[in-house]
XYZ file of C-alpha atoms in Angstrom:
690
model
C 10.487 96.238 228.783
C 11.415 98.330 231.729
C 13.577 96.541 234.169
C 11.448 97.543 237.107
C 8.422 95.727 235.658
C 10.061 92.366 235.197
C 8.236 90.194 237.727
C 7.538 86.539 237.057
C 4.825 86.151 239.721
C 2.986 82.834 239.800
C -0.720 82.924 240.802
C -1.127 82.216 244.518
C -3.198 79.073 244.055
C -0.803 77.643 241.474
C 2.205 78.510 243.592
C 0.577 76.851 246.611
C -0.206 73.697 244.659
C 3.285 73.492 243.172
C 5.039 73.995 246.492
C 2.587 72.218 248.858
C 1.144 69.451 246.677
C 3.756 66.948 247.799
C 3.171 67.828 251.435
C -0.603 67.456 251.014
C -0.289 64.078 249.281
C 2.140 62.797 251.893
C -0.102 64.006 254.706
C -3.197 62.366 253.248
C -1.324 59.113 252.658
C -0.079 59.181 256.247
C -3.568 59.837 257.627
C -5.007 57.072 255.463
C -2.363 54.612 256.611
C -2.562 55.450 260.305
C -6.339 55.536 260.564
C -6.648 52.503 258.301
C -4.337 50.573 260.612
C -6.282 51.799 263.641
C -9.529 50.762 262.014
C -8.117 47.347 261.212
C -7.031 46.675 264.785
C -10.345 47.900 266.127
C -12.214 45.738 263.639
C -9.966 42.811 264.487
C -10.678 43.204 268.182
C -14.417 43.508 267.530
C -14.514 40.442 265.303
C -12.405 38.485 267.784
C -14.893 39.238 270.528
C -17.713 38.171 268.259
C -15.914 34.910 267.466
C -15.331 34.227 271.159
C -18.978 34.922 271.932
C -19.996 32.662 269.064
C -17.668 29.949 270.336
C -19.173 30.201 273.823
C -22.646 30.055 272.375
C -21.649 27.051 270.288
C -20.291 25.207 273.343
C -23.515 25.774 275.233
C -25.524 24.457 272.295
C -23.345 21.361 272.084
C -23.905 20.672 275.788
C -27.654 20.940 275.324
C -27.501 18.633 272.345
C -25.523 16.126 274.402
C -28.264 16.104 277.003
C -30.768 15.497 274.191
C -29.122 12.720 272.179
C -32.176 12.089 270.063
C -32.196 15.689 268.939
C -30.908 16.264 265.455
C -29.651 19.479 263.951
C -32.149 21.623 262.178
C -31.948 21.840 258.479
C -29.389 24.448 257.431
C -27.782 24.711 260.895
C -23.989 24.993 260.779
C -21.926 22.603 262.776
C -19.656 23.729 265.598
C -16.396 25.339 264.400
C -17.566 25.735 260.819
C -18.850 28.797 259.035
C -18.169 32.544 259.071
C -17.274 33.863 262.472
C -17.039 30.481 264.063
C -14.070 29.338 266.033
C -11.190 27.694 264.248
C -10.219 24.132 264.789
C -7.390 25.318 267.001
C -9.726 27.204 269.232
C -8.228 30.607 268.279
C -9.996 33.310 266.223
C -9.196 33.218 262.497
C -7.332 36.527 261.657
C -8.369 36.355 258.002
C -11.944 37.044 258.915
C -11.367 40.478 260.543
C -8.865 41.350 257.838
C -11.263 40.784 254.947
C -14.100 42.296 256.929
C -11.987 45.440 257.459
C -11.098 45.650 253.760
C -14.754 45.174 252.915
C -15.790 47.949 255.233
C -12.978 50.223 253.979
C -13.780 49.798 250.290
C -17.521 49.266 250.271
C -18.502 50.900 253.555
C -20.534 47.731 254.337
C -19.602 44.400 255.802
C -22.661 42.296 255.190
C -25.864 41.546 256.977
C -24.357 41.622 260.431
C -22.930 45.161 260.242
C -25.327 46.184 262.931
C -23.491 43.895 265.305
C -20.280 45.907 264.807
C -19.667 49.209 266.588
C -19.240 52.339 264.455
C -15.554 52.362 263.328
C -14.609 56.070 263.250
C -11.049 55.210 262.235
C -12.193 53.521 259.046
C -14.519 56.432 258.277
C -11.633 58.920 258.486
C -9.389 56.608 256.468
C -12.089 56.274 253.778
C -12.468 60.055 253.545
C -8.716 60.774 253.344
C -8.217 57.987 250.803
C -10.953 59.416 248.591
C -9.433 62.882 248.825
C -5.971 61.489 248.108
C -7.235 59.674 245.029
C -8.999 62.801 243.786
C -5.916 65.036 244.172
C -3.438 62.592 242.633
C -5.687 61.737 239.702
C -6.410 65.429 239.058
C -2.701 66.300 239.065
C -1.961 63.464 236.658
C -4.811 64.447 234.353
C -3.754 68.120 234.315
C -0.161 67.204 233.470
C -1.220 64.763 230.744
C -3.659 67.248 229.209
C -1.014 69.990 229.297
C 1.537 67.755 227.584
C -1.000 66.595 225.003
C -2.048 70.191 224.347
C 1.553 71.232 223.679
C 2.583 68.098 221.819
C 0.932 68.873 218.453
C 2.465 72.337 218.371
C 5.940 70.978 219.097
C 5.508 68.169 216.571
C 4.633 70.505 213.710
C 6.664 73.487 214.915
C 9.096 74.977 212.409
C 10.597 78.397 211.863
C 10.296 78.937 215.609
C 12.702 80.269 218.243
C 14.524 78.032 220.708
C 15.914 79.535 223.922
C 18.430 77.306 225.699
C 18.478 78.453 229.316
C 15.910 80.589 231.115
C 18.214 82.883 233.072
C 18.286 86.682 232.952
C 19.185 86.817 229.248
C 16.797 84.039 228.233
C 13.992 85.741 230.137
C 14.736 89.066 228.446
C 14.571 87.437 224.990
C 11.290 85.734 225.914
C 9.748 89.008 227.065
C 10.758 90.785 223.864
C 9.219 88.012 221.761
C 6.091 88.157 223.922
C 5.844 91.910 223.343
C 6.183 91.276 219.594
C 3.412 88.658 219.656
C 5.755 85.779 218.779
C 5.870 83.932 222.095
C 3.572 81.175 220.762
C 6.471 80.180 218.524
C 9.005 79.882 221.339
C 10.394 76.658 222.785
C 12.459 76.898 225.965
C 14.976 74.240 226.969
C 15.740 74.401 230.679
C 17.758 71.900 232.693
C 16.408 72.958 236.085
C 12.798 71.840 236.433
C 12.548 73.952 239.596
C 13.362 77.214 237.816
C 10.722 79.675 239.012
C 10.694 81.408 235.623
C 9.257 78.324 233.903
C 5.759 79.049 235.224
C 6.093 82.597 233.911
C 7.029 81.248 230.483
C 4.195 78.707 230.455
C 1.681 81.388 231.384
C 2.705 83.298 228.269
C 2.299 80.331 225.961
C 5.889 79.175 225.504
C 6.568 75.451 225.135
C 8.913 73.920 227.698
C 11.386 71.068 227.280
C 13.140 69.948 230.459
C 16.647 68.632 229.842
C 20.250 69.397 228.967
C 20.304 71.536 225.820
C 23.767 70.215 224.932
C 22.260 66.757 224.327
C 21.208 65.964 220.781
C 17.985 64.184 221.743
C 16.822 67.217 223.726
C 17.573 69.530 220.788
C 15.651 67.189 218.498
C 12.710 67.143 220.911
C 12.617 70.941 220.685
C 12.999 70.662 216.881
C 15.953 73.029 217.078
C 17.233 71.924 213.663
C 14.021 73.295 212.105
C 14.028 76.533 214.104
C 14.542 80.036 212.803
C 16.875 81.012 215.629
C 18.529 79.304 218.570
C 19.824 81.259 221.569
C 22.453 79.448 223.658
C 22.230 81.458 226.888
C 22.650 78.875 229.647
C 25.145 80.979 231.617
C 27.945 78.461 230.996
C 30.368 79.222 228.151
C 31.270 75.558 227.707
C 27.646 74.428 227.507
C 26.761 77.195 225.040
C 29.641 76.127 222.819
C 28.585 72.468 223.100
C 25.057 73.411 222.019
C 26.428 75.146 218.933
C 28.704 72.225 218.056
C 25.893 69.704 218.588
C 23.568 71.681 216.316
C 26.269 71.746 213.647
C 26.595 67.953 213.826
C 22.834 67.438 213.741
C 22.522 69.645 210.672
C 25.298 67.722 208.938
C 23.195 64.580 209.394
C 19.835 66.274 208.793
C 20.313 69.097 206.252
C 17.574 71.687 206.346
C 16.039 73.384 203.317
C 15.765 77.126 202.902
C 17.565 79.680 205.026
C 20.328 78.553 207.385
C 19.712 78.229 211.098
C 20.900 81.277 213.046
C 22.597 80.470 216.342
C 23.481 83.139 218.903
C 25.750 81.931 221.686
C 26.487 84.045 224.715
C 30.093 83.868 225.942
C 30.873 85.499 229.290
C 34.658 85.534 228.812
C 35.458 88.398 226.421
C 38.839 87.003 225.357
C 37.278 83.582 224.786
C 34.544 85.222 222.717
C 37.206 86.881 220.562
C 39.028 83.590 220.041
C 35.768 81.960 218.880
C 35.391 84.274 215.890
C 37.266 81.926 213.503
C 35.007 79.067 214.610
C 31.920 81.155 213.873
C 33.365 82.346 210.561
C 33.864 78.723 209.574
C 30.218 77.999 210.330
C 29.217 80.927 208.119
C 30.565 78.914 205.207
C 27.883 76.288 205.848
C 24.601 76.408 203.960
C 22.689 75.173 206.977
C 23.883 77.247 209.941
C 25.440 80.539 211.001
C 26.711 81.432 214.464
C 27.248 84.756 216.194
C 29.095 85.224 219.473
C 27.521 87.647 221.900
C 28.923 89.130 225.112
C 26.613 91.127 227.355
C 29.494 92.796 229.228
C 31.046 94.121 226.023
C 27.672 95.350 224.803
C 27.022 97.122 228.111
C 30.469 98.745 228.002
C 30.026 99.772 224.364
C 26.587 101.235 225.012
C 27.687 103.389 227.916
C 30.693 104.804 226.036
C 28.908 105.315 222.719
C 25.514 106.486 223.979
C 25.771 107.882 227.505
C 29.243 109.321 227.912
C 29.109 112.160 225.402
C 27.217 114.676 227.651
C 30.199 114.616 230.030
C 32.906 114.555 227.375
C 35.556 117.203 226.600
C 34.388 119.475 223.796
C 36.905 122.321 223.850
C 40.428 121.628 222.660
C 41.969 122.658 225.987
C 39.795 120.182 227.917
C 40.824 116.631 228.778
C 38.823 113.650 230.025
C 39.811 111.827 233.206
C 38.125 108.450 233.708
C 38.235 106.638 237.041
C 37.536 102.895 237.149
C 36.997 101.395 240.611
C 37.513 97.642 240.406
C 39.543 95.861 237.768
C 37.788 92.570 237.221
C 36.587 91.240 233.836
C 33.846 93.855 233.417
C 36.151 96.746 234.348
C 38.798 95.509 231.919
C 36.198 95.259 229.165
C 35.117 98.815 229.944
C 38.732 100.048 229.784
C 39.119 98.436 226.367
C 35.965 100.116 225.070
C 37.034 103.471 226.514
C 40.385 103.128 224.773
C 38.669 102.257 221.497
C 35.730 104.684 221.505
C 36.253 107.574 223.961
C 37.606 110.044 221.407
C 35.937 113.433 221.398
C 36.288 116.900 219.815
C 39.214 117.879 222.052
C 41.312 115.373 219.996
C 43.521 114.397 222.937
C 44.474 111.313 224.832
C 42.400 110.792 227.946
C 43.638 110.230 231.488
C 42.713 107.273 233.674
C 42.875 106.211 237.299
C 42.311 102.485 237.821
C 41.957 101.294 241.422
C 41.476 97.901 243.031
C 42.973 95.387 245.414
C 46.135 93.666 244.139
C 46.086 96.084 241.246
C 49.650 95.414 240.148
C 49.026 91.769 239.247
C 45.710 92.524 237.523
C 47.213 95.452 235.595
C 50.162 93.416 234.336
C 47.843 90.652 233.201
C 45.745 93.183 231.294
C 48.809 94.861 229.758
C 50.022 91.470 228.622
C 46.915 91.304 226.393
C 46.897 95.037 225.528
C 50.531 96.186 225.734
C 49.830 99.537 224.047
C 47.009 100.584 226.348
C 49.318 102.820 228.415
C 52.973 103.354 229.242
C 54.758 100.709 231.316
C 58.007 98.872 231.873
C 59.066 95.663 233.558
C 59.571 97.548 236.824
C 56.768 100.140 236.733
C 53.295 100.349 235.266
C 51.374 103.462 234.309
C 52.155 107.081 235.045
C 52.696 108.905 238.313
C 51.498 112.315 237.133
C 49.527 113.911 234.304
C 51.477 116.716 232.587
C 49.504 118.559 229.919
C 51.999 117.770 227.145
C 51.424 114.029 227.627
C 47.780 114.484 226.585
C 48.872 115.148 223.002
C 49.009 112.202 220.603
C 52.425 113.352 219.434
C 53.925 112.844 222.905
C 55.969 109.638 223.049
C 58.527 110.263 225.790
C 57.109 107.795 228.287
C 58.870 104.410 228.347
C 57.652 101.095 226.977
C 59.290 97.643 226.919
C 61.872 97.236 224.176
C 59.790 94.664 222.302
C 56.718 96.946 222.381
C 58.194 100.339 221.545
C 58.692 100.903 217.812
C 61.045 103.193 215.971
C 59.722 106.296 214.289
C 59.838 109.904 215.359
C 56.105 110.449 214.977
C 54.864 106.925 215.737
C 52.061 106.795 218.288
C 53.151 104.287 220.907
C 50.185 103.925 223.276
C 46.572 105.000 223.774
C 46.096 106.729 227.132
C 47.849 107.972 230.263
C 46.774 105.679 233.085
C 47.758 105.344 236.714
C 47.074 102.277 238.850
C 46.133 102.783 242.508
C 46.033 100.118 245.213
C 42.895 100.059 247.359
C 43.673 98.242 250.629
C 40.118 97.040 251.189
C 39.055 96.934 247.563
C 36.642 99.784 248.298
C 36.826 103.536 248.178
C 37.978 105.414 251.273
C 38.644 108.989 252.296
C 42.283 108.886 251.195
C 41.290 107.667 247.742
C 38.678 110.435 247.487
C 41.327 113.014 248.384
C 43.571 111.583 245.683
C 40.805 111.897 243.097
C 39.915 115.426 244.176
C 43.525 116.391 243.571
C 43.445 114.850 240.089
C 40.191 116.682 239.299
C 41.473 120.037 240.538
C 42.512 121.557 237.155
C 39.556 123.341 235.556
C 40.175 121.773 232.163
C 39.670 118.222 233.526
C 36.317 116.524 232.764
C 36.040 113.628 235.241
C 33.780 110.581 235.072
C 33.804 107.656 237.524
C 32.872 104.034 236.809
C 32.286 101.539 239.632
C 32.717 97.980 238.341
C 33.194 95.596 241.251
C 32.301 91.934 241.495
C 28.596 92.183 242.368
C 25.709 94.620 242.449
C 25.582 95.149 246.209
C 29.297 95.863 246.411
C 29.063 98.324 243.523
C 26.087 100.110 245.054
C 27.751 100.502 248.445
C 31.075 101.569 246.924
C 29.413 104.211 244.747
C 27.443 105.709 247.635
C 30.501 105.750 249.912
C 32.687 107.314 247.231
C 30.076 109.963 246.516
C 29.920 110.878 250.206
C 33.711 111.102 250.434
C 33.869 113.274 247.301
C 31.077 115.450 248.678
C 33.302 116.245 251.644
C 35.995 117.212 249.124
C 33.580 119.513 247.292
C 33.263 117.228 244.212
C 29.841 115.656 244.555
C 29.163 116.877 241.011
C 31.294 114.160 239.388
C 29.057 111.783 237.367
C 29.431 108.207 238.588
C 28.249 105.221 236.561
C 27.571 102.079 238.590
C 27.474 98.623 237.059
C 24.231 96.960 238.241
C 23.423 94.152 235.796
C 21.250 91.922 238.004
C 19.426 94.062 240.566
C 16.853 96.461 239.047
C 15.750 97.419 242.563
C 19.232 98.750 243.329
C 19.213 100.667 240.052
C 15.955 102.346 241.067
C 17.349 103.132 244.507
C 20.454 104.615 242.910
C 18.353 107.114 240.978
C 17.562 108.825 244.278
C 21.166 110.036 244.434
C 22.255 112.938 242.264
C 24.945 112.098 239.681
C 24.800 108.347 240.411
C 23.773 106.472 237.262
C 23.208 102.733 236.791
C 24.315 100.899 233.665
C 24.592 97.364 232.327
C 21.028 96.235 233.035
C 19.925 93.194 231.075
C 17.016 95.131 229.584
C 19.510 97.346 227.737
C 22.355 94.983 226.925
C 20.556 91.705 226.154
C 17.406 92.589 224.235
C 16.285 90.431 221.318
C 17.052 93.122 218.725
C 20.360 94.025 220.373
C 21.444 90.418 219.860
C 19.941 89.654 216.443
C 20.097 93.041 214.702
C 22.733 95.192 216.408
C 23.181 98.611 214.879
C 26.952 98.132 214.836
C 26.658 95.126 212.516
C 24.395 96.877 210.017
C 26.325 100.155 209.877
C 29.647 98.314 210.137
C 28.922 96.394 206.969
C 27.991 99.608 205.169
C 31.344 101.104 206.197
C 33.186 97.964 205.085
C 31.559 97.849 201.648
C 32.095 101.566 201.066
C 35.807 101.195 201.850
C 36.091 98.175 199.541
C 34.381 100.083 196.727
C 36.784 103.012 197.041
C 40.026 101.267 197.946
C 39.411 97.558 197.290
C 38.034 95.259 194.597
C 34.314 95.819 195.162
C 32.260 97.618 192.508
C 28.920 99.419 192.914
C 27.328 96.915 190.490
C 28.518 93.870 192.424
C 25.512 91.585 193.118
C 24.342 91.082 196.676
C 25.364 87.425 196.895
C 28.945 88.348 195.966
C 28.901 91.078 198.601
C 27.712 88.526 201.161
C 30.592 86.213 200.286
C 33.123 89.050 200.527
C 31.826 90.027 203.958
C 31.864 86.407 205.151
C 35.463 85.879 203.984
C 36.821 89.187 205.305
C 39.322 88.913 208.195
C 37.602 89.119 211.555
C 39.696 92.048 212.782
C 38.784 94.047 209.655
C 35.083 93.424 210.241
C 35.447 94.286 213.922
C 37.226 97.517 212.964
C 34.274 98.511 210.768
C 31.868 97.693 213.597
C 33.918 99.792 216.028
C 33.637 102.703 213.595
C 29.879 102.152 213.610
C 29.890 102.320 217.420
C 31.707 105.657 217.273
C 29.129 106.957 214.803
C 26.823 107.771 217.735
C 29.418 110.138 219.207
C 29.915 111.815 215.828
C 26.170 112.291 215.427
C 25.948 113.751 218.931
C 28.501 116.397 217.968
C 26.142 117.507 215.183
C 23.193 117.420 217.608
C 21.568 114.216 216.337
C 20.882 110.726 217.596
C 20.340 107.444 215.758
C 17.805 105.036 217.247
C 15.468 102.257 216.240
C 12.252 103.480 214.669
C 9.049 103.266 216.678
C 5.549 102.633 215.383
C 4.730 106.268 216.192
C 7.466 107.623 213.878
C 5.554 108.942 210.878
C 8.265 111.127 209.352
C 11.985 110.462 209.177
C 14.325 113.344 209.933
C 17.075 114.058 207.380
C 20.183 116.183 207.627
C 22.995 117.112 205.250
C 26.517 116.496 206.599
C 27.942 119.145 204.261
C 26.059 121.764 206.280
C 28.669 121.258 208.996
C 32.039 121.821 207.258
C 33.862 122.777 210.449
C 32.424 119.833 212.295
C 33.371 117.466 209.455
C 37.036 118.335 209.861
C 36.822 117.807 213.620
C 34.989 114.529 213.052
C 37.657 113.364 210.606
C 40.369 114.020 213.201
C 38.312 112.231 215.838
C 37.928 109.280 213.483
C 41.672 109.108 212.902
C 42.375 109.106 216.641
C 39.731 106.421 217.151
C 41.197 104.309 214.362
C 44.734 104.649 215.742
C 43.587 103.637 219.225
C 41.566 100.707 217.884
C 44.582 99.492 215.862
C 46.942 99.822 218.822
C 44.554 97.948 221.133
C 44.362 95.186 218.496
C 48.140 94.741 218.478
C 49.077 96.797 215.411
C 52.329 98.767 215.232
C 53.776 101.579 213.184
C 55.888 100.856 210.105
C 57.359 103.527 207.835
C 57.070 101.428 204.657
C 55.486 103.359 201.749
C 55.872 100.850 198.907
C 52.411 99.506 197.928
C 53.645 95.911 197.818
C 55.235 96.244 201.237
C 52.141 97.965 202.623
C 49.967 94.996 201.613
C 52.500 92.569 203.051
C 52.574 94.532 206.305
C 48.842 94.061 206.803
C 49.456 90.398 207.591
C 52.076 91.484 210.133
C 49.729 94.081 211.635
C 51.961 96.955 210.578
C 50.661 100.280 209.265
C 52.307 103.541 208.259
C 49.372 105.716 209.365
C 49.698 105.124 213.120
C 50.872 108.708 213.522
C 49.184 112.003 214.518
C 46.698 113.497 212.070
C 48.933 116.426 211.191
C 51.708 114.047 210.096
C 49.563 112.149 207.593
C 50.612 112.464 203.967
C 47.701 112.118 201.577
C 45.668 109.670 203.669
C 43.483 112.145 205.535
C 40.778 111.771 202.891
C 40.006 108.254 204.131
C 38.821 109.702 207.418
C 36.651 112.272 205.630
C 35.211 109.507 203.442
C 34.305 107.351 206.391
C 32.666 110.204 208.278
C 30.694 111.124 205.170
C 29.459 107.604 204.463
C 28.488 107.048 208.099
C 26.470 110.256 208.333
C 24.804 109.725 204.966
C 24.126 106.004 204.928
C 22.872 105.685 208.493
C 19.841 107.744 207.421
C 18.945 105.181 204.751
C 18.691 102.129 206.993
C 14.929 101.360 207.092
C 14.709 100.316 210.731
C 16.539 103.335 212.174
C 15.521 106.945 212.610
C 17.408 110.141 213.399
C 16.148 112.722 215.841
C 17.594 115.858 217.397
C 19.180 115.725 220.807
C 17.720 117.889 223.535
C 21.215 118.616 224.775
C 23.994 118.970 222.227
C 27.652 118.228 222.772
C 29.493 121.158 224.274
C 26.430 122.840 225.764
C 25.334 123.004 229.370
């Protein structure tokens, strides 16, 4: 689904009824009450006059009878003061008579034989009309709601192997639209706490069942039959609630075991570090026969996608070139992007990259980040980052920059950190002319390949910052610098950004939160292939090992080992781009799968192996690993638990372990062609060409 087509527009008549129905009902009730009261008082006054006239007539009759004492009442004649409309014993009109007469007129539109004696009561006529209309509207609304609930009830009662979406925000909506496009929306149940969510009407119109309530409550999950579902997506927008949903499902399944395949739960966690810490919890759930859980982070996926899929056209290809990445803003998304750049941005030039990171209060944010990733760049207790970018510091063998004593390790060839980064304070948190001049100076050498990323706190701020920075750089003669702008929530701004040359939007929900991106990410499939190939060659796995044993080995593998294999799968896209190919999901129109032989690129294979080693070193350093010179096999295995490795050195210094990098490159390029759901096609623009 294209982001610019995502409109959940409710039909005008339905929108009017939903928004104005309460106003209409209240108005009709008010009219009925006011005109009914007016009609009552008018009827009361009319009946009172009639009673007074009747009393006067009765008095005159009594006087005549007194003058004629021998006269007797006619048969059937009512005595004075008795009967309907006659005066009461107290001499005052009886109020009950006009009251019941008014009710009679209101309900039956007739008051008896003497209606002709009453004037036309326009107030009661209006009240009768508004009351009838009020009854019709209220009863119709009730009937429609009851019929709708009854229509959906059988499907929800017998529903199984369906999909439950907890939370209909941006991500939940994206999942719903993908399922609708696949023809599976009839098997979707949405749990939404906010009954006023405007997207609910959109979901109903497409046939999804709706349950209003808190998805973290067990009774609500049972109402949606979540324990019998195929998949559950916890995407409420609240990390705590998503975790509670997962825990509640686990408890429900302990009490109500399900037959067949385990329930698959995908919980979205906004906090990247929190998502990482939840991996052991999810791994523990994988040991259950009834449920598995996968943590998903849209920011990390967006950052991974831009580095692995969109950065290579602007990357350094020649060995003398060097990349310089600028990150404006250093909030959670920018920090996630920096981590993915450090892990994946390794290209044929085989060098460290340079970075400029700018934001308000940058010192505090940088130190907090370096506390989690102490080997990201050079720093000390008094200074952080570099002040200049000498060419020799771009080499992986350069280790002259300082690090804290507890971070720096001994070893002449040990690689100590990943990149050369400087941190720049922005007084207003936005780009200005002075900052643009600073960047133009950094971009001045011809061998520098610059790319800018704008990752502020919200879409509007990012859009304005990117446009301002582009204008400032244009005055410096560098309007050609590609600038990626993080716009996750405003597709309209992304479309507007396309009007500017070299301004590119990224992070849209359509790209980073699709159904397949969550349930069948390429990195998971290829990552497992890489893991099993390594275990077959260097571990205890054999080619004849049955699939169930392979599944158990993968489930029990340490989380950082599995993540390392997945990171290698992410980098596969950059390696394929070097050879002029691209891996993507197959379309229904793909009738023939393209094949290529990696051995046809012997020179490229050596470059790819060096790139893979640099990527692996950076990924290990960012994960907290350090160099250790131990070569004894027993000590090497023991060092793995301490996150120590002897191969955290430049490629040229490796002794006998270079083949591992060749093996991984070979298996990635060969096996990715065999995955049924993915196809390879040639790139229109290859790496290193203009």
